Amino acid sequence: MSREEVFVKLNEVFRDVFDDEEITVTDATTADDIEEWDSLEHINLLAAVEQEFGIKFNMGQVVSMKNVGEMADIIISQLG
Amino acid sequence: MRELTYPFDGELILKKSKKLKRALLESRTDFLEKRIAVLGGSTTHDIIRILELFLLEQGIRPVFYESEYAQYWQDAMFDNPLLSDFAPELIFIHTSNRNIANYPMPGDTKGQVDELFTEQYEHFRVMWDKLADTYHCPVIQNNFEYPFYRLLGNQEAVYVQGRISFINRLNEAFYQYAREHESFFIHDINYLSASYGLDRWSDPLYWHMYKYACCMQAIPDFAHNLSNIIKSIFGKNKKALALDLDNTLWSGIVGDDGPENLEIGQETPMGQVYAEFQNYLKAQKDIGVMLTVNSKNEEENALAGLNHPEGILKPEDFILIKANWEPKSHNIAQIAQELAILPDSLVFVDDNPAEREIVEMQIPGAAVPAVGTPEQYIRILDHSGFFEVTKLSEDDRKRNEMYRANIERKKQQAQFGDYQEYLRSLEMRGTIRPFEPLYTARIAQLSNKSNQFNLTTRRYTQGEIENFAADDAYITRYGKLVDRFGDNGVVSVVIGRRDENQSILHIELWLMSCRVLKRDMEYAMMDSVVEACQACGIETIMGYYYPTAKNAMVKDFYGTMGFEKTEETDTGVTIWRFTVPADYALKNTVITVEK
């Protein structure tokens, strides 16, 4: 899956989870950019991303992930 | 909605919860509002988020109180103005094996383990007692799931020092408390986590990252299972099964294949699957579920199939058998009408998705599970929790008999020209008395599930019912009715509040079970209320009708009881006055009333 394809899917997940059709995420997007993205929603977001790509983040990855770009990198590495 | 019907896609629910919530809120207006306090020993945010969906699906609109993280015990034990102001109608305590403070160690003596056990159990018991004393509402408590590792391996449950042994002991003590306390219910996460898969359930990532006692993906199963207890407590259980026959109760088509060629019984693997399913259904009768048939068949063939010598279910196990060529949705409506229950209290079981679709479209609120293949029928019906047991009352066990007797009565009725003559032939005996402890559970249950013959649709907990019984400012009456076909149990409830100046009684609740409609029981209740008023000098009775989507049948009830309408608002609320005459003539002439 290309990075572009990963972002298309990620966008859908973000829109579903935050119930907002306007969201467009980029490499630099962080929790500060999306009003409803707080620590509680974060758990739900990660679960939805895992489900969408059929992957599982390990604890180290969850702890270190800084922005959507890094999230995409981890997804791509797991998809191999 | 389908997304929330078991078996559901939990991850989809988690992802789309906001959208689902919007759709649920738009789907109906007649929600029952309930204040639910969630006292957690771990994070509860997403449990509440998903629980809300499943409750909305059941017609309950929850308002939540959520304790601060892991403050369940403090919230319960110490003065808590926030929680008292919230006035919970139900409390859920979300604890898990992560909340067990001290486990036994392999070197501990039996005595030390006993001490730990007592300490741990008492921690919970004092909290439950305190909650019951303070809030008088139902309490739901998780039991403990098994730990995700076993220091003593396979002997973990054998040695008293093992964590599994310790957890089993605690769980058993929890169950014993539940047996002894009517308004206390166990949420069985021990079973749930086993059914889900313990390793996945207790993924430590979710505890260490977010302080969740189970993994995120298990939360929909958790919330669904919990919502079943809650809806059952609030009277939203389903009441009856409407069962298809061909390929649902047996393999084959009785009309085409002939009864002798059906697969049911011990001869073949498929026959065994169906026999086990029929056994499961037959046992439903013992918890008060009514069985009916809804099948496209000639009646003669349907009966021939049900009389199959290897079959477990026989024609007499069913209260009603609809075997005809009408649309199944039509039969469902008929069944509901003849049993005097609402169509949305039926569960329709059919192997054919097309038939399910019709019923789903035509009968809003009826449960139409996608039952899968025959070997899955039991699990899907069972885990759906349509008939979740929270009180195994005598009434439940007798319900099938009672409804059957009702149908007998209807047959009988056809033979009488004069309705009064028919009523007298029933040899009815009523008991109408102020609330008594023996019946407060049933009275609370009635207040929560009566929708049609219910003037104000106020819902009360057992605690509130007990308070009315003890308070002189209230006149309370329950009514039981027995006739020659059987005992109907407690079927009517009236609660009246005396005005401060003592001469007016305001009727806050008047309800009656539809199983005794048109039996003059309402007149007998009226007589009893009037008599109580006369005994204490009350001259005026005020009646109130609050319209809901379901109680149109009692719109003019007070009118027929001889009240005068004094007020009617735009929203259809009506207020009625009855002046107690000195020479009140008894309205009931057909029921012999024992006081």
XYZ file of C-alpha atoms in Angstrom, chain A residues 13 16-19 36 39-44 46-48 50-52 56-59 62-63, chain B residues 9 11-12 14-19 22 43 45-46 49 203-206 208-210 212 216-217:
48
model
C -11.030 6.575 9.915
C -15.706 8.199 11.273
C -14.223 8.452 14.723
C -14.673 12.203 15.108
C -17.887 12.166 13.100
C -12.238 16.397 19.904
C -6.547 11.312 25.398
C -9.788 9.342 25.704
C -10.648 9.607 22.026
C -7.081 8.670 21.241
C -7.682 5.106 22.434
C -10.702 4.799 20.233
C -5.984 3.786 17.598
C -8.417 0.875 17.856
C -10.194 2.069 14.712
C -5.846 -1.032 13.894
C -9.109 -2.425 12.653
C -8.986 -0.563 9.337
C -1.882 -4.049 16.002
C 0.279 -1.313 17.534
C 2.569 -2.442 20.306
C 3.018 -0.394 23.441
C 1.690 3.832 20.985
C 3.903 5.666 23.426
C -19.419 -6.020 14.663
C -15.189 -2.621 16.014
C -17.691 -0.952 13.738
C -16.599 1.572 18.428
C -15.645 3.447 15.301
C -19.043 4.812 14.380
C -20.534 5.362 17.824
C -21.266 9.045 17.285
C -23.152 8.425 14.087
C -27.475 10.309 16.365
C -11.368 3.649 33.160
C -15.190 6.388 29.480
C -15.704 4.076 26.515
C -20.057 5.645 25.469
C -4.387 -7.677 26.945
C -2.139 -5.849 29.462
C -1.519 -3.039 26.973
C -4.949 -1.611 27.720
C -0.912 -0.136 31.400
C -1.604 2.414 28.663
C -5.141 3.495 29.558
C -8.789 -0.287 31.042
C -10.990 -1.899 23.836
C -12.427 -4.378 21.342
